[in-house]
PDB file of C-alpha atoms in Angstrom:
ATOM      1  CA  UNK A   1     -10.122 -21.232   0.728  1.00  0.00           C
ATOM      2  CA  UNK A   2     -13.446 -22.029   2.400  1.00  0.00           C
ATOM      3  CA  UNK A   3     -13.325 -18.789   4.386  1.00  0.00           C
ATOM      4  CA  UNK A   4     -13.162 -16.827   1.138  1.00  0.00           C
ATOM      5  CA  UNK A   5     -15.437 -18.863  -1.093  1.00  0.00           C
ATOM      6  CA  UNK A   6     -17.575 -15.883  -2.206  1.00  0.00           C
ATOM      7  CA  UNK A   7     -15.343 -13.805  -4.471  1.00  0.00           C
ATOM      8  CA  UNK A   8     -15.671 -10.990  -6.966  1.00  0.00           C
ATOM      9  CA  UNK A   9     -13.315 -10.168  -9.826  1.00  0.00           C
ATOM     10  CA  UNK A  10     -12.876  -6.401  -9.964  1.00  0.00           C
ATOM     11  CA  UNK A  11     -11.222  -4.151 -12.515  1.00  0.00           C
ATOM     12  CA  UNK A  12      -8.375  -1.825 -11.572  1.00  0.00           C
ATOM     13  CA  UNK A  13      -6.460   0.666 -13.705  1.00  0.00           C
ATOM     14  CA  UNK A  14      -9.375   1.047 -16.076  1.00  0.00           C
ATOM     15  CA  UNK A  15      -9.661  -2.690 -16.649  1.00  0.00           C
ATOM     16  CA  UNK A  16      -5.969  -3.226 -17.328  1.00  0.00           C
ATOM     17  CA  UNK A  17      -5.777  -5.339 -14.184  1.00  0.00           C
ATOM     18  CA  UNK A  18      -8.419  -7.630 -12.671  1.00  0.00           C
ATOM     19  CA  UNK A  19      -8.297  -8.671  -9.034  1.00  0.00           C
ATOM     20  CA  UNK A  20     -10.118 -11.485  -7.256  1.00  0.00           C
ATOM     21  CA  UNK A  21     -11.109 -10.450  -3.739  1.00  0.00           C
ATOM     22  CA  UNK A  22     -13.664 -11.492  -1.091  1.00  0.00           C
ATOM     23  CA  UNK A  23     -17.138 -10.059  -1.527  1.00  0.00           C
ATOM     24  CA  UNK A  24     -17.595  -9.486   2.208  1.00  0.00           C
ATOM     25  CA  UNK A  25     -14.028  -9.417   3.554  1.00  0.00           C
ATOM     26  CA  UNK A  26     -11.382  -6.724   3.170  1.00  0.00           C
ATOM     27  CA  UNK A  27     -11.681  -5.174  -0.288  1.00  0.00           C
ATOM     28  CA  UNK A  28      -8.987  -3.104  -1.967  1.00  0.00           C
ATOM     29  CA  UNK A  29      -9.940   0.429  -2.973  1.00  0.00           C
ATOM     30  CA  UNK A  30      -7.975   3.445  -4.151  1.00  0.00           C
ATOM     31  CA  UNK A  31      -5.291   3.253  -1.445  1.00  0.00           C
ATOM     32  CA  UNK A  32      -3.178   0.402  -2.907  1.00  0.00           C
ATOM     33  CA  UNK A  33      -3.446   2.001  -6.358  1.00  0.00           C
ATOM     34  CA  UNK A  34      -2.090   5.279  -4.980  1.00  0.00           C
ATOM     35  CA  UNK A  35       0.649   3.433  -3.095  1.00  0.00           C
ATOM     36  CA  UNK A  36       1.761   1.577  -6.226  1.00  0.00           C
ATOM     37  CA  UNK A  37       1.718   4.770  -8.282  1.00  0.00           C
ATOM     38  CA  UNK A  38       4.014   6.450  -5.738  1.00  0.00           C
ATOM     39  CA  UNK A  39       6.879   3.965  -5.947  1.00  0.00           C
ATOM     40  CA  UNK A  40       9.737   5.142  -8.225  1.00  0.00           C
ATOM     41  CA  UNK A  41      10.791   1.598  -9.111  1.00  0.00           C
ATOM     42  CA  UNK A  42      12.745   0.795 -12.267  1.00  0.00           C
ATOM     43  CA  UNK A  43      12.960  -2.358 -14.347  1.00  0.00           C
ATOM     44  CA  UNK A  44      15.332  -4.870 -12.762  1.00  0.00           C
ATOM     45  CA  UNK A  45      14.731  -3.695  -9.187  1.00  0.00           C
ATOM     46  CA  UNK A  46      13.262  -5.739  -6.340  1.00  0.00           C
ATOM     47  CA  UNK A  47      10.138  -4.831  -4.367  1.00  0.00           C
ATOM     48  CA  UNK A  48       8.755  -6.331  -1.158  1.00  0.00           C
ATOM     49  CA  UNK A  49       5.210  -5.554  -0.024  1.00  0.00           C
ATOM     50  CA  UNK A  50       4.525  -6.132   3.667  1.00  0.00           C
ATOM     51  CA  UNK A  51       0.927  -7.142   4.293  1.00  0.00           C
ATOM     52  CA  UNK A  52       0.200  -7.592   0.601  1.00  0.00           C
ATOM     53  CA  UNK A  53      -3.393  -8.805   1.018  1.00  0.00           C
ATOM     54  CA  UNK A  54      -4.685 -10.043  -2.344  1.00  0.00           C
ATOM     55  CA  UNK A  55      -1.734  -8.382  -4.097  1.00  0.00           C
ATOM     56  CA  UNK A  56      -3.399  -5.242  -5.494  1.00  0.00           C
ATOM     57  CA  UNK A  57      -0.607  -2.732  -4.827  1.00  0.00           C
ATOM     58  CA  UNK A  58       2.225  -4.970  -6.023  1.00  0.00           C
ATOM     59  CA  UNK A  59       0.339  -6.018  -9.139  1.00  0.00           C
ATOM     60  CA  UNK A  60      -0.553  -2.412 -10.012  1.00  0.00           C
ATOM     61  CA  UNK A  61       3.142  -1.601  -9.691  1.00  0.00           C
ATOM     62  CA  UNK A  62       4.129  -4.669 -11.697  1.00  0.00           C
ATOM     63  CA  UNK A  63       1.717  -3.666 -14.467  1.00  0.00           C
ATOM     64  CA  UNK A  64       3.222  -0.164 -14.646  1.00  0.00           C
ATOM     65  CA  UNK A  65       6.880  -1.208 -14.432  1.00  0.00           C
ATOM     66  CA  UNK A  66       7.812  -4.382 -16.282  1.00  0.00           C
ATOM     67  CA  UNK A  67      10.796  -6.439 -15.184  1.00  0.00           C
ATOM     68  CA  UNK A  68      10.468  -6.007 -11.413  1.00  0.00           C
ATOM     69  CA  UNK A  69      11.177  -8.788  -8.929  1.00  0.00           C
ATOM     70  CA  UNK A  70       8.004  -8.652  -6.816  1.00  0.00           C
ATOM     71  CA  UNK A  71       7.624 -10.329  -3.422  1.00  0.00           C
ATOM     72  CA  UNK A  72       4.802 -10.134  -0.915  1.00  0.00           C
ATOM     73  CA  UNK A  73       4.364 -11.123   2.718  1.00  0.00           C
ATOM     74  CA  UNK A  74       0.826 -11.781   3.979  1.00  0.00           C
ATOM     75  CA  UNK A  75      -0.277 -12.981   7.414  1.00  0.00           C
ATOM     76  CA  UNK A  76      -3.625 -14.468   6.337  1.00  0.00           C
ATOM     77  CA  UNK A  77      -3.203 -17.661   4.305  1.00  0.00           C
ATOM     78  CA  UNK A  78      -6.478 -17.213   2.376  1.00  0.00           C
ATOM     79  CA  UNK A  79      -5.471 -13.746   1.234  1.00  0.00           C
ATOM     80  CA  UNK A  80      -1.978 -14.942   0.333  1.00  0.00           C
ATOM     81  CA  UNK A  81      -3.552 -17.658  -1.832  1.00  0.00           C
ATOM     82  CA  UNK A  82      -5.648 -15.000  -3.580  1.00  0.00           C
ATOM     83  CA  UNK A  83      -2.539 -12.886  -4.177  1.00  0.00           C
ATOM     84  CA  UNK A  84      -0.912 -15.864  -5.929  1.00  0.00           C
ATOM     85  CA  UNK A  85      -4.080 -16.434  -7.938  1.00  0.00           C
ATOM     86  CA  UNK A  86      -4.224 -12.770  -8.945  1.00  0.00           C
ATOM     87  CA  UNK A  87      -0.586 -12.739 -10.023  1.00  0.00           C
ATOM     88  CA  UNK A  88      -1.181 -15.776 -12.251  1.00  0.00           C
ATOM     89  CA  UNK A  89      -4.475 -14.365 -13.539  1.00  0.00           C
ATOM     90  CA  UNK A  90      -2.784 -11.136 -14.647  1.00  0.00           C
ATOM     91  CA  UNK A  91       0.412 -12.714 -15.943  1.00  0.00           C
ATOM     92  CA  UNK A  92       2.644 -10.872 -13.467  1.00  0.00           C
ATOM     93  CA  UNK A  93       5.274 -12.863 -11.581  1.00  0.00           C
ATOM     94  CA  UNK A  94       5.071 -12.363  -7.822  1.00  0.00           C
ATOM     95  CA  UNK A  95       6.431 -14.531  -5.019  1.00  0.00           C
ATOM     96  CA  UNK A  96       3.987 -14.507  -2.089  1.00  0.00           C
ATOM     97  CA  UNK A  97       5.082 -15.753   1.336  1.00  0.00           C
ATOM     98  CA  UNK A  98       2.605 -16.530   4.108  1.00  0.00           C
ATOM     99  CA  UNK A  99       3.913 -15.321   7.440  1.00  0.00           C
ATOM    100  CA  UNK A 100       4.141 -12.674  10.145  1.00  0.00           C
ATOM    101  CA  UNK A 101       6.352  -9.609   9.677  1.00  0.00           C
ATOM    102  CA  UNK A 102       7.083  -9.670  13.416  1.00  0.00           C
ATOM    103  CA  UNK A 103       8.657 -13.110  12.860  1.00  0.00           C
ATOM    104  CA  UNK A 104      10.069 -12.627   9.388  1.00  0.00           C
ATOM    105  CA  UNK A 105      10.156 -15.904   7.426  1.00  0.00           C
ATOM    106  CA  UNK A 106      13.665 -17.119   6.649  1.00  0.00           C
ATOM    107  CA  UNK A 107      13.104 -16.968   2.880  1.00  0.00           C
ATOM    108  CA  UNK A 108      12.656 -13.185   3.183  1.00  0.00           C
ATOM    109  CA  UNK A 109      15.143 -12.672   5.986  1.00  0.00           C
ATOM    110  CA  UNK A 110      17.861 -13.851   3.605  1.00  0.00           C
ATOM    111  CA  UNK A 111      16.975 -11.204   1.009  1.00  0.00           C
ATOM    112  CA  UNK A 112      17.217  -7.446   0.667  1.00  0.00           C
ATOM    113  CA  UNK A 113      15.188  -5.202  -1.610  1.00  0.00           C
ATOM    114  CA  UNK A 114      15.405  -1.923  -3.488  1.00  0.00           C
ATOM    115  CA  UNK A 115      11.898  -0.978  -2.346  1.00  0.00           C
ATOM    116  CA  UNK A 116       9.655  -1.978   0.530  1.00  0.00           C
ATOM    117  CA  UNK A 117       6.047  -0.838   0.366  1.00  0.00           C
ATOM    118  CA  UNK A 118       3.182  -1.164   2.834  1.00  0.00           C
ATOM    119  CA  UNK A 119      -0.395  -0.160   3.562  1.00  0.00           C
ATOM    120  CA  UNK A 120      -0.502  -1.046   7.284  1.00  0.00           C
ATOM    121  CA  UNK A 121      -3.859  -1.405   9.057  1.00  0.00           C
ATOM    122  CA  UNK A 122      -5.312   2.032   9.678  1.00  0.00           C
ATOM    123  CA  UNK A 123      -6.310   1.323  13.276  1.00  0.00           C
ATOM    124  CA  UNK A 124      -4.904  -0.578  16.222  1.00  0.00           C
ATOM    125  CA  UNK A 125      -7.071  -3.510  17.322  1.00  0.00           C
ATOM    126  CA  UNK A 126      -7.653  -1.903  20.716  1.00  0.00           C
ATOM    127  CA  UNK A 127      -9.186   1.162  19.028  1.00  0.00           C
ATOM    128  CA  UNK A 128     -11.981  -0.762  17.266  1.00  0.00           C
ATOM    129  CA  UNK A 129     -14.703  -3.194  18.130  1.00  0.00           C
ATOM    130  CA  UNK A 130     -14.514  -6.577  16.423  1.00  0.00           C
ATOM    131  CA  UNK A 131     -15.959  -6.794  12.920  1.00  0.00           C
ATOM    132  CA  UNK A 132     -18.092  -9.679  11.730  1.00  0.00           C
ATOM    133  CA  UNK A 133     -15.511 -10.672   9.123  1.00  0.00           C
ATOM    134  CA  UNK A 134     -12.210 -11.660  10.774  1.00  0.00           C
ATOM    135  CA  UNK A 135     -10.134 -11.179   7.628  1.00  0.00           C
ATOM    136  CA  UNK A 136     -11.435  -7.660   7.107  1.00  0.00           C
ATOM    137  CA  UNK A 137     -10.818  -6.792  10.754  1.00  0.00           C
ATOM    138  CA  UNK A 138      -7.209  -8.005  10.623  1.00  0.00           C
ATOM    139  CA  UNK A 139      -6.607  -5.958   7.472  1.00  0.00           C
ATOM    140  CA  UNK A 140      -8.166  -2.787   8.896  1.00  0.00           C
ATOM    141  CA  UNK A 141      -7.134  -3.075  12.538  1.00  0.00           C
ATOM    142  CA  UNK A 142      -4.005  -5.051  13.241  1.00  0.00           C
ATOM    143  CA  UNK A 143      -2.244  -5.794  16.497  1.00  0.00           C
ATOM    144  CA  UNK A 144       1.255  -4.988  15.189  1.00  0.00           C
ATOM    145  CA  UNK A 145       2.414  -1.416  15.991  1.00  0.00           C
ATOM    146  CA  UNK A 146       3.918   0.740  13.263  1.00  0.00           C
ATOM    147  CA  UNK A 147       7.321   0.539  14.964  1.00  0.00           C
ATOM    148  CA  UNK A 148       7.466  -3.172  14.085  1.00  0.00           C
ATOM    149  CA  UNK A 149       6.203  -2.565  10.539  1.00  0.00           C
ATOM    150  CA  UNK A 150       8.888   0.045   9.916  1.00  0.00           C
ATOM    151  CA  UNK A 151      11.658  -1.930  11.607  1.00  0.00           C
ATOM    152  CA  UNK A 152      10.830  -4.986   9.484  1.00  0.00           C
ATOM    153  CA  UNK A 153      10.772  -2.820   6.361  1.00  0.00           C
ATOM    154  CA  UNK A 154      14.075  -1.064   7.042  1.00  0.00           C
ATOM    155  CA  UNK A 155      15.829  -4.354   7.809  1.00  0.00           C
ATOM    156  CA  UNK A 156      14.825  -5.684   4.395  1.00  0.00           C
ATOM    157  CA  UNK A 157      16.000  -2.625   2.451  1.00  0.00           C
ATOM    158  CA  UNK A 158      19.266  -2.392   0.544  1.00  0.00           C
ATOM    159  CA  UNK A 159      21.531   0.535   1.310  1.00  0.00           C
ATOM    160  CA  UNK A 160      19.788   3.543  -0.294  1.00  0.00           C
ATOM    161  CA  UNK A 161      16.634   1.451  -0.683  1.00  0.00           C
ATOM    162  CA  UNK A 162      13.306   3.236  -0.333  1.00  0.00           C
ATOM    163  CA  UNK A 163      10.375   2.672   2.002  1.00  0.00           C
ATOM    164  CA  UNK A 164       6.974   3.899   0.767  1.00  0.00           C
ATOM    165  CA  UNK A 165       3.866   3.756   2.966  1.00  0.00           C
ATOM    166  CA  UNK A 166       0.258   4.985   2.798  1.00  0.00           C
ATOM    167  CA  UNK A 167      -1.625   5.630   6.025  1.00  0.00           C
ATOM    168  CA  UNK A 168      -4.271   7.817   7.664  1.00  0.00           C
ATOM    169  CA  UNK A 169      -3.153  11.388   8.316  1.00  0.00           C
ATOM    170  CA  UNK A 170      -4.015  11.140  12.016  1.00  0.00           C
ATOM    171  CA  UNK A 171      -1.273   8.521  12.433  1.00  0.00           C
ATOM    172  CA  UNK A 172       1.460  10.693  10.902  1.00  0.00           C
ATOM    173  CA  UNK A 173       3.000  11.556  14.314  1.00  0.00           C
ATOM    174  CA  UNK A 174       3.222   7.839  15.097  1.00  0.00           C
ATOM    175  CA  UNK A 175       4.718   7.163  11.665  1.00  0.00           C
ATOM    176  CA  UNK A 176       7.442   9.752  12.132  1.00  0.00           C
ATOM    177  CA  UNK A 177       8.266   8.651  15.680  1.00  0.00           C
ATOM    178  CA  UNK A 178       8.501   5.039  14.472  1.00  0.00           C
ATOM    179  CA  UNK A 179      11.414   5.861  12.167  1.00  0.00           C
ATOM    180  CA  UNK A 180      14.998   6.071  13.374  1.00  0.00           C
ATOM    181  CA  UNK A 181      18.485   7.120  12.277  1.00  0.00           C
ATOM    182  CA  UNK A 182      18.749   4.248   9.798  1.00  0.00           C
ATOM    183  CA  UNK A 183      16.689   6.299   7.314  1.00  0.00           C
ATOM    184  CA  UNK A 184      16.615   9.866   6.079  1.00  0.00           C
ATOM    185  CA  UNK A 185      15.207  11.928   3.234  1.00  0.00           C
ATOM    186  CA  UNK A 186      11.809  11.462   4.876  1.00  0.00           C
ATOM    187  CA  UNK A 187       9.146  12.952   2.624  1.00  0.00           C
ATOM    188  CA  UNK A 188       5.473  13.357   3.498  1.00  0.00           C
ATOM    189  CA  UNK A 189       2.850  13.816   0.761  1.00  0.00           C
ATOM    190  CA  UNK A 190      -0.649  14.633   2.079  1.00  0.00           C
ATOM    191  CA  UNK A 191      -3.594  13.512  -0.043  1.00  0.00           C
ATOM    192  CA  UNK A 192      -6.526  15.901   0.192  1.00  0.00           C
ATOM    193  CA  UNK A 193     -10.109  14.950  -0.530  1.00  0.00           C
ATOM    194  CA  UNK A 194     -11.927  18.024  -1.800  1.00  0.00           C
ATOM    195  CA  UNK A 195     -11.066  21.720  -1.806  1.00  0.00           C
ATOM    196  CA  UNK A 196     -11.331  23.246   1.650  1.00  0.00           C
ATOM    197  CA  UNK A 197     -11.228  19.914   3.466  1.00  0.00           C
ATOM    198  CA  UNK A 198      -8.264  18.553   5.448  1.00  0.00           C
ATOM    199  CA  UNK A 199      -6.213  15.701   4.037  1.00  0.00           C
ATOM    200  CA  UNK A 200      -7.288  12.298   5.345  1.00  0.00           C
ATOM    201  CA  UNK A 201      -4.495  10.188   3.843  1.00  0.00           C
ATOM    202  CA  UNK A 202      -0.755  10.594   3.661  1.00  0.00           C
ATOM    203  CA  UNK A 203       2.034   8.979   1.674  1.00  0.00           C
ATOM    204  CA  UNK A 204       5.464   8.815   3.281  1.00  0.00           C
ATOM    205  CA  UNK A 205       8.801   7.758   1.859  1.00  0.00           C
ATOM    206  CA  UNK A 206      12.223   7.344   3.448  1.00  0.00           C
ATOM    207  CA  UNK A 207      15.653   6.297   2.165  1.00  0.00           C
ATOM    208  CA  UNK A 208      17.858   3.878   4.074  1.00  0.00           C
ATOM    209  CA  UNK A 209      21.235   5.401   4.875  1.00  0.00           C
ATOM    210  CA  UNK A 210      20.286   8.899   3.676  1.00  0.00           C
ATOM    211  CA  UNK A 211      20.981  12.018   5.706  1.00  0.00           C
ATOM    212  CA  UNK A 212      18.865  14.384   3.610  1.00  0.00           C
ATOM    213  CA  UNK A 213      16.435  16.725   5.356  1.00  0.00           C
ATOM    214  CA  UNK A 214      12.761  16.095   6.088  1.00  0.00           C
ATOM    215  CA  UNK A 215      10.246  17.493   3.591  1.00  0.00           C
ATOM    216  CA  UNK A 216       6.520  18.170   3.979  1.00  0.00           C
ATOM    217  CA  UNK A 217       4.916  18.690   0.569  1.00  0.00           C
ATOM    218  CA  UNK A 218       1.844  20.576  -0.578  1.00  0.00           C
ATOM    219  CA  UNK A 219      -1.277  18.357  -0.568  1.00  0.00           C
ATOM    220  CA  UNK A 220      -2.406  16.627  -3.741  1.00  0.00           C
ATOM    221  CA  UNK A 221      -6.101  17.244  -4.371  1.00  0.00           C
ATOM    222  CA  UNK A 222      -7.918  13.986  -5.106  1.00  0.00           C
ATOM    223  CA  UNK A 223     -11.227  15.427  -6.328  1.00  0.00           C
ATOM    224  CA  UNK A 224     -12.560  18.545  -8.020  1.00  0.00           C
ATOM    225  CA  UNK A 225     -15.512  20.484  -6.626  1.00  0.00           C
ATOM    226  CA  UNK A 226     -16.756  20.736  -3.071  1.00  0.00           C
ATOM    227  CA  UNK A 227     -19.134  17.758  -3.455  1.00  0.00           C
ATOM    228  CA  UNK A 228     -19.614  14.753  -5.683  1.00  0.00           C
ATOM    229  CA  UNK A 229     -22.153  15.438  -8.411  1.00  0.00           C
ATOM    230  CA  UNK A 230     -23.959  12.304  -9.625  1.00  0.00           C
ATOM    231  CA  UNK A 231     -22.033   9.358 -11.024  1.00  0.00           C
ATOM    232  CA  UNK A 232     -19.541  11.392 -13.025  1.00  0.00           C
ATOM    233  CA  UNK A 233     -15.787  11.073 -12.573  1.00  0.00           C
ATOM    234  CA  UNK A 234     -14.508  14.066 -10.612  1.00  0.00           C
ATOM    235  CA  UNK A 235     -10.813  13.163 -10.484  1.00  0.00           C
ATOM    236  CA  UNK A 236      -8.470  15.893 -11.706  1.00  0.00           C
ATOM    237  CA  UNK A 237      -6.483  14.812 -14.799  1.00  0.00           C
ATOM    238  CA  UNK A 238      -3.358  13.700 -12.910  1.00  0.00           C
ATOM    239  CA  UNK A 239      -5.338  11.491 -10.509  1.00  0.00           C
ATOM    240  CA  UNK A 240      -7.523  10.154 -13.305  1.00  0.00           C
ATOM    241  CA  UNK A 241      -4.355   9.086 -15.125  1.00  0.00           C
ATOM    242  CA  UNK A 242      -3.225   7.204 -12.004  1.00  0.00           C
ATOM    243  CA  UNK A 243      -6.538   5.517 -11.273  1.00  0.00           C
ATOM    244  CA  UNK A 244      -7.656   4.637 -14.797  1.00  0.00           C
ATOM    245  CA  UNK A 245      -4.445   4.407 -16.815  1.00  0.00           C
ATOM    246  CA  UNK A 246      -1.807   3.215 -14.337  1.00  0.00           C
ATOM    247  CA  UNK A 247       0.312   6.370 -14.549  1.00  0.00           C
ATOM    248  CA  UNK A 248       2.820   7.249 -11.812  1.00  0.00           C
ATOM    249  CA  UNK A 249       1.725   9.689  -9.103  1.00  0.00           C
ATOM    250  CA  UNK A 250       3.927  12.789  -9.274  1.00  0.00           C
ATOM    251  CA  UNK A 251       4.500  14.176  -5.790  1.00  0.00           C
ATOM    252  CA  UNK A 252       4.315  17.941  -5.280  1.00  0.00           C
ATOM    253  CA  UNK A 253       7.337  20.118  -4.609  1.00  0.00           C
TER     254      UNK A 253
END
C-alpha cells in the first residue's frame, strides 16, 4: 500500500458510511452514490461492480439493501485493498477481486449476477494528458473502450439481469452503440445540474434478454437555483434524501 499511504476517511450518506480513500489519488464523489441509489436490487440478489475502486458504490448499495451478495473487480491492487478495508470497516460483506475486466478472472467468469454496475472512466487515455497521480489517471481515463466494459458486464448477467452505468452525457452515443441485441429495455436518465443548463451526467440501464423499447426520460435536476449560494445545501428534497440518507433514486417517467 506504499503508493496510497496518505489516506483520508470520508463520510458518505450523511455519515452512515465512512470510506478510506487516497488524499491525492482518485477520490469518490457524488457519482458512485448516484449509481448505487439507481440500482433496484433486492435482498438475496447478487451484484458485481466492474472497476469498483475503493468500493464506494457497492458499499452505498450494500448499506441501503441488506442481504446482497456483493462482488467487485478492480484493476489497481492498491485500490482493491482499500475496497476490502472499507468493506470490513463498515461491516458490509464484499468480495473484491483484483484483475482486468478485459481478461476476466476465473473466479468471476464462473459466476453470474442479478445486477452489474459500473462507473467507467469518463475519458479515453488518448483524449487526456497524463496526470501526476497514476491511480487517479487510470480511474478517470482508462484504455479499455466501453464496448469491452459492456460486453464483460452482459456476459456476467443472469437472464433478465440488469446493467446500470453512470457516465458523462457526451459519451451517450458511444454507450448506446456499445450495446447489442443481448439486452433491451434500455433506459436513459439524464442528470441535470442547475435549471437552464444541459445535463452533464447520464444514468443508463439495460436488461439482458429483454425486447422492451428504448426510453429517454426527463432529466432529474440535481440542484435548485441558477447558482450556488454560499455553503448551504441546495439539493432538492429527493436528491438530498439520496445523498444524505441513502434513499433510492427514483427515475422520472
